[in-house]
Short mmCIF file of C-alpha atoms and ligand atoms in Angstrom, two decimals:
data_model
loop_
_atom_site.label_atom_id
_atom_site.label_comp_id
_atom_site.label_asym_id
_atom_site.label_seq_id
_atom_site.Cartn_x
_atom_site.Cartn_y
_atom_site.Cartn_z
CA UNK A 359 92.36 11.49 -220.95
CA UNK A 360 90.47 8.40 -219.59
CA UNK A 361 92.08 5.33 -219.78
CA UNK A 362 90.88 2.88 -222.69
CA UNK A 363 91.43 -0.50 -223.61
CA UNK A 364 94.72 -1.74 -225.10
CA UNK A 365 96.23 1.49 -223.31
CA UNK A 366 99.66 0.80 -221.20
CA UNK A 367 98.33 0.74 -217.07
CA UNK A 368 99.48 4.02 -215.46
CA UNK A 369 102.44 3.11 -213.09
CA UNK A 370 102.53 4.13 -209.86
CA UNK A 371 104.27 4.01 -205.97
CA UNK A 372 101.88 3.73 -203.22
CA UNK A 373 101.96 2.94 -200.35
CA UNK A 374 99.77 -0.99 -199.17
CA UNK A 375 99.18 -3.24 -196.35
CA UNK A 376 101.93 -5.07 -197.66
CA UNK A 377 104.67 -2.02 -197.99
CA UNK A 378 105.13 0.65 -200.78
CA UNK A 379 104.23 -1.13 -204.53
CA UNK A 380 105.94 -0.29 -207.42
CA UNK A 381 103.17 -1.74 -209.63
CA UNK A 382 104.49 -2.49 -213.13
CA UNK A 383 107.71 -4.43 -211.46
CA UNK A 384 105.06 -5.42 -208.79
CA UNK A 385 103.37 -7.04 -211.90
CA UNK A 386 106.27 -8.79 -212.94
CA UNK A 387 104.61 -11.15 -215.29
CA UNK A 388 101.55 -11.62 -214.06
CA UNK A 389 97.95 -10.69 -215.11
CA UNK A 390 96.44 -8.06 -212.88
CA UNK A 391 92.89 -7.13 -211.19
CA UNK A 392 93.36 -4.02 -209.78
CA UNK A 393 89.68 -2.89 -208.13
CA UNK A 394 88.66 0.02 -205.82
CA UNK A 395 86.02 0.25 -203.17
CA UNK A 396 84.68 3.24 -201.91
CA UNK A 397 85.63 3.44 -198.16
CA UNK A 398 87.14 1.42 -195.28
CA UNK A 399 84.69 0.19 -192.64
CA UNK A 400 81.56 -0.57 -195.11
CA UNK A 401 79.71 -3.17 -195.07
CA UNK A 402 79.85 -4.34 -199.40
CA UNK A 403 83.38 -3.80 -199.55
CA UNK A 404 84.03 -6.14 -196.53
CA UNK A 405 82.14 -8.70 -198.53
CA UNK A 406 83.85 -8.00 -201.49
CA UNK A 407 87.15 -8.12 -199.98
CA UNK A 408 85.80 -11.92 -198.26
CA UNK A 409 85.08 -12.87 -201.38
CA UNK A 410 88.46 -12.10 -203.16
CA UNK A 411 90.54 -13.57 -200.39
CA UNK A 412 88.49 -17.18 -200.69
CA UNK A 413 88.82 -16.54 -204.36
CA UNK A 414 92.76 -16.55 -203.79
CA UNK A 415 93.37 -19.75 -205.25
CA UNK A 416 91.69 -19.45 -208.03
CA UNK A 417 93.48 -16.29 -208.91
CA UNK A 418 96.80 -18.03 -208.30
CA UNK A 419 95.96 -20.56 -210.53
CA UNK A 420 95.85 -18.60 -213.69
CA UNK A 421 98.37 -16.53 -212.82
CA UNK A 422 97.03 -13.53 -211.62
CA UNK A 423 97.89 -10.61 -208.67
CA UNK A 424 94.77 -9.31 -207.37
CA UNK A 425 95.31 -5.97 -205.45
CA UNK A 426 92.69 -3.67 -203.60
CA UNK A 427 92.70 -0.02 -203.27
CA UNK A 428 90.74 2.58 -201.33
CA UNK A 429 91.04 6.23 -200.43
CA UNK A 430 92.34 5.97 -196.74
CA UNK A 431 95.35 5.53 -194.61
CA UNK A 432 96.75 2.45 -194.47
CA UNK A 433 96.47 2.09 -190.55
CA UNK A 434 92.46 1.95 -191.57
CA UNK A 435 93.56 -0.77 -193.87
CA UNK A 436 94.98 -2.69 -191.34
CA UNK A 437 92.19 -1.99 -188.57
CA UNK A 438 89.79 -2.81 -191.52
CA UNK A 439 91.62 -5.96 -192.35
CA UNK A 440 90.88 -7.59 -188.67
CA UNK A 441 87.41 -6.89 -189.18
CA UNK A 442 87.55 -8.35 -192.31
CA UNK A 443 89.05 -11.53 -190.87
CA UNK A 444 86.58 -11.91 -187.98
CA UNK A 445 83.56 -11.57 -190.71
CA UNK A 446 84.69 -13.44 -192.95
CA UNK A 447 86.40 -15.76 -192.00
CA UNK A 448 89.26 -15.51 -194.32
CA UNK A 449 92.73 -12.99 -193.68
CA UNK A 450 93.29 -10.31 -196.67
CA UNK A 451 95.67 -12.33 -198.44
CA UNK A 452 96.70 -9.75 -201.05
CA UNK A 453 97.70 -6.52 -201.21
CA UNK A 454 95.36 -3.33 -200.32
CA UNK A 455 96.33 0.37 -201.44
CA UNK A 456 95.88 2.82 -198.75
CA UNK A 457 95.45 5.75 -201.47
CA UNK A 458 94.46 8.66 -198.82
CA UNK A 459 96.10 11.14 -201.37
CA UNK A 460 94.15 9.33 -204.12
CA UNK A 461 97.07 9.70 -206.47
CA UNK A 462 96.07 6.10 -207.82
CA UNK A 463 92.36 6.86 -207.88
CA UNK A 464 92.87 9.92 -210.55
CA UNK A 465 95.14 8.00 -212.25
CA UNK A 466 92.71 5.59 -213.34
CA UNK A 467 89.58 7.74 -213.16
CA UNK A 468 88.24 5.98 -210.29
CA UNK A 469 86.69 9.02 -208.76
CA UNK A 470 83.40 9.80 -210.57
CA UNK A 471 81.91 13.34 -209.32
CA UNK A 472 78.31 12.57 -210.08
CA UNK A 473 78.19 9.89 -208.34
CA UNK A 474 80.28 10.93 -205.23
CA UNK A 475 82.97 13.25 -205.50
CA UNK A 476 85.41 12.41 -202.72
CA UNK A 477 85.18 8.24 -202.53
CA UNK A 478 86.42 6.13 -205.26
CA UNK A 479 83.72 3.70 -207.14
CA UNK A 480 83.88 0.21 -208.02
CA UNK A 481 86.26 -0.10 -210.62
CA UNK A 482 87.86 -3.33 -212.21
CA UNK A 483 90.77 -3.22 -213.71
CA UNK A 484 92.37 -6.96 -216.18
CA UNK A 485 95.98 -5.91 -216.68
CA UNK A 486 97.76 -8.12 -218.87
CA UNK A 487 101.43 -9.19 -218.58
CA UNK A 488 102.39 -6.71 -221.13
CA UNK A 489 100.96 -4.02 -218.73
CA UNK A 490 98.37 -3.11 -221.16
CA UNK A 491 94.19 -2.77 -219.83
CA UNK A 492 92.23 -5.58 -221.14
CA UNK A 493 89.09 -4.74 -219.03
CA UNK A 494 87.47 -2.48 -217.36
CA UNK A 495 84.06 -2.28 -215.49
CA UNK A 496 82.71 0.71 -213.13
CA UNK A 497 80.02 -0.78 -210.38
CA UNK A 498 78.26 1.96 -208.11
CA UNK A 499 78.84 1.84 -204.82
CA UNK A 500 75.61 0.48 -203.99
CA UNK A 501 76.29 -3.24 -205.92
CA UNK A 502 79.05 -5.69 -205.14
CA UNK A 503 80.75 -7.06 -207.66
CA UNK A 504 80.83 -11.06 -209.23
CA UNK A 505 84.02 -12.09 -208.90
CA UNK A 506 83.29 -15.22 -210.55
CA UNK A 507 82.88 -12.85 -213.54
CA UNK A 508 86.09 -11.64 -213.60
CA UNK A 509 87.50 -15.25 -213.33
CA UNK A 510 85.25 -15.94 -215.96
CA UNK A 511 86.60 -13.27 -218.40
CA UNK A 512 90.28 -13.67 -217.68
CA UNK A 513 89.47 -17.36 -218.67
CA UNK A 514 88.28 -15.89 -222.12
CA UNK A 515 91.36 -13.40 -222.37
CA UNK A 516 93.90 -16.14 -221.51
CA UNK A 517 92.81 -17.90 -223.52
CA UNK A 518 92.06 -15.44 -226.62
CA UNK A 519 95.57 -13.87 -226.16
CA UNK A 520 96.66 -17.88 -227.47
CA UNK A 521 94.22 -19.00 -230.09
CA UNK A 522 92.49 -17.72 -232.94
CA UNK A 523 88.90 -17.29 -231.07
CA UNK A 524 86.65 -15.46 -229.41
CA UNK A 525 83.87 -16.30 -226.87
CA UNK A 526 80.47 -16.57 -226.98
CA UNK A 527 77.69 -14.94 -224.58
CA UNK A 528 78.04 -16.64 -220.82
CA UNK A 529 80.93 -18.92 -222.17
CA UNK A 530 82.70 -20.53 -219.54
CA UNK A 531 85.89 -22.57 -219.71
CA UNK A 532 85.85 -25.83 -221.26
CA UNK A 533 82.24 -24.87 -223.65
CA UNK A 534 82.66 -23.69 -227.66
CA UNK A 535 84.23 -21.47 -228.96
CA UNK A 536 84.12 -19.15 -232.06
CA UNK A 537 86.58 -19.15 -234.31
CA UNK A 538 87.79 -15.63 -235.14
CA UNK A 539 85.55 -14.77 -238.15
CA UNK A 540 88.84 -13.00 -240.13
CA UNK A 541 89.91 -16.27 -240.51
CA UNK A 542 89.34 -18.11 -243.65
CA UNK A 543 87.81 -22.13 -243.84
CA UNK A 544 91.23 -23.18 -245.39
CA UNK A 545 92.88 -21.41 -242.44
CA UNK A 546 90.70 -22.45 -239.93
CA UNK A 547 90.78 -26.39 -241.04
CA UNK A 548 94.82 -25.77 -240.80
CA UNK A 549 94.11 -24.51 -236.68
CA UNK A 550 91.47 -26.39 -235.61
CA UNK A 551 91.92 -30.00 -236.11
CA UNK A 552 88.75 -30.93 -233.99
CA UNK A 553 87.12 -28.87 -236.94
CA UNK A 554 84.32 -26.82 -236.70
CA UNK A 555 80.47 -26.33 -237.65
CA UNK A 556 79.70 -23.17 -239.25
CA UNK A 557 76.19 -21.91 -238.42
CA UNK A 558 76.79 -19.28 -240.75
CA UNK A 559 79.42 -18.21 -242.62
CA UNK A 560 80.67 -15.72 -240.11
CA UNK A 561 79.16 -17.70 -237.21
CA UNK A 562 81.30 -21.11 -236.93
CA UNK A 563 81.68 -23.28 -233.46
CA UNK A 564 85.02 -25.28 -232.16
CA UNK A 565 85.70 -27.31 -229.25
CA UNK A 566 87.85 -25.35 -227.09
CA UNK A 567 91.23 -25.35 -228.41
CA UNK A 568 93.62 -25.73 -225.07
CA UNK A 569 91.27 -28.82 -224.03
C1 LIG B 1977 79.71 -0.38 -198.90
O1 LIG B 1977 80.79 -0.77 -199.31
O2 LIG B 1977 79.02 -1.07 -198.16
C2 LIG B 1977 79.16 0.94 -199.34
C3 LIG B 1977 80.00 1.99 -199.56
C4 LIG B 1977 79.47 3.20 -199.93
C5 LIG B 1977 78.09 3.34 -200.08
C6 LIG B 1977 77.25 2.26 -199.87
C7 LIG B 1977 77.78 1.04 -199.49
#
């Protein structure tokens, strides 16, 4: 069955550029993104890949493994990742899965037949410390992905996974929040001591809590 959100992350050994992974004790206690291109040697997964190894810090930051994957031997991962270097101008500084018997890929249903049925699309993958899948997004091959939009929304699940809210359309850290519309105003005076202005009753606005 396809994999859905709040759903434990397959586990897995596979072989990377930086030796076999065990991936949940690879995990440890981290958040996750897992994401798969189609092919070695192409030209939007080499920017992709650029993108994530700049990104690096940022990822670090928040506590979060980033880790690669596509469907070919991981001596084309390593050719690839000199490429990647001289293009970019930034070494792969995280781990790439060299899934040539794409055991990893039909785990996580990262082969879709319609739209090509041997490479793997663009999938994202926000694994949470407690191994569970708190995101997932499917790109076609065709579109690279944001990556400041996944830092954006493991911003918002970091954060979530603390306080009673949720956030709103294009949030980004440090704006509004909304506070979790289950809660009651008695409750919500008790956890918000910046208070809060209620638009509507089910529509009420905080400060960020964790600033
Ligand atoms: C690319 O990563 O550049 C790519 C891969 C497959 C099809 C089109 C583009």
């Amino acid at each position: 069955m396809a994999i859905q959100l709040g759903d434990v992350a397959p586990d897995f050994v596979q072989e990377t550029t930086e030796g076999p992974i065990h991936f949940h004790e690879w995990i440890g206690d981290s958040w996750v993104v897992l994401f798969s291109h189609p092919k070695d040697f192409t030209p939007v997964c080499t920017t992709e890949l650029g993108a994530v190894a700049r990104l690096k810090p940022e990822f670090d930051k928040r506590n979060v493994k980033v880790i690669g994957l596509s469907v070919d031997p991981v001596e084309d991962h390593r050719g690839w990742a000199k490429d990647i270097e001289e293009t970019q101008g930034v070494a792969l500084n995280f781990p790439l899965i060299a899934d040539a018997d794409r055991k990893v890929a039909t785990l996580y249903g990262m082969i879709h037949p319609n739209a090509d049925d041997t490479f793997t699309v663009r999938s994202v993958f926000i694994i949470g410390p407690d191994k569970k899948v708190k995101l997932m997004l499917t790109y076609p091959a065709s579109t690279g992905r944001n990556f400041a939009e996944i830092l954006r929304v493991i911003d918002s699940l970091q954060l979530t996974a603390n306080y009673k809210v949720a956030t709103p359309a294009d949030w980004k850290d440090g704006e509004d929040c909304i506070v979790l519309p289950s809660l009651s105003n008695e409750e919500a005076d008790k956890l918000f001591p910046k208070g809060y202005r209620a638009l509507k009753p089910y529509l009420r606005l905080t400060p960020q809590p964790n600033k």
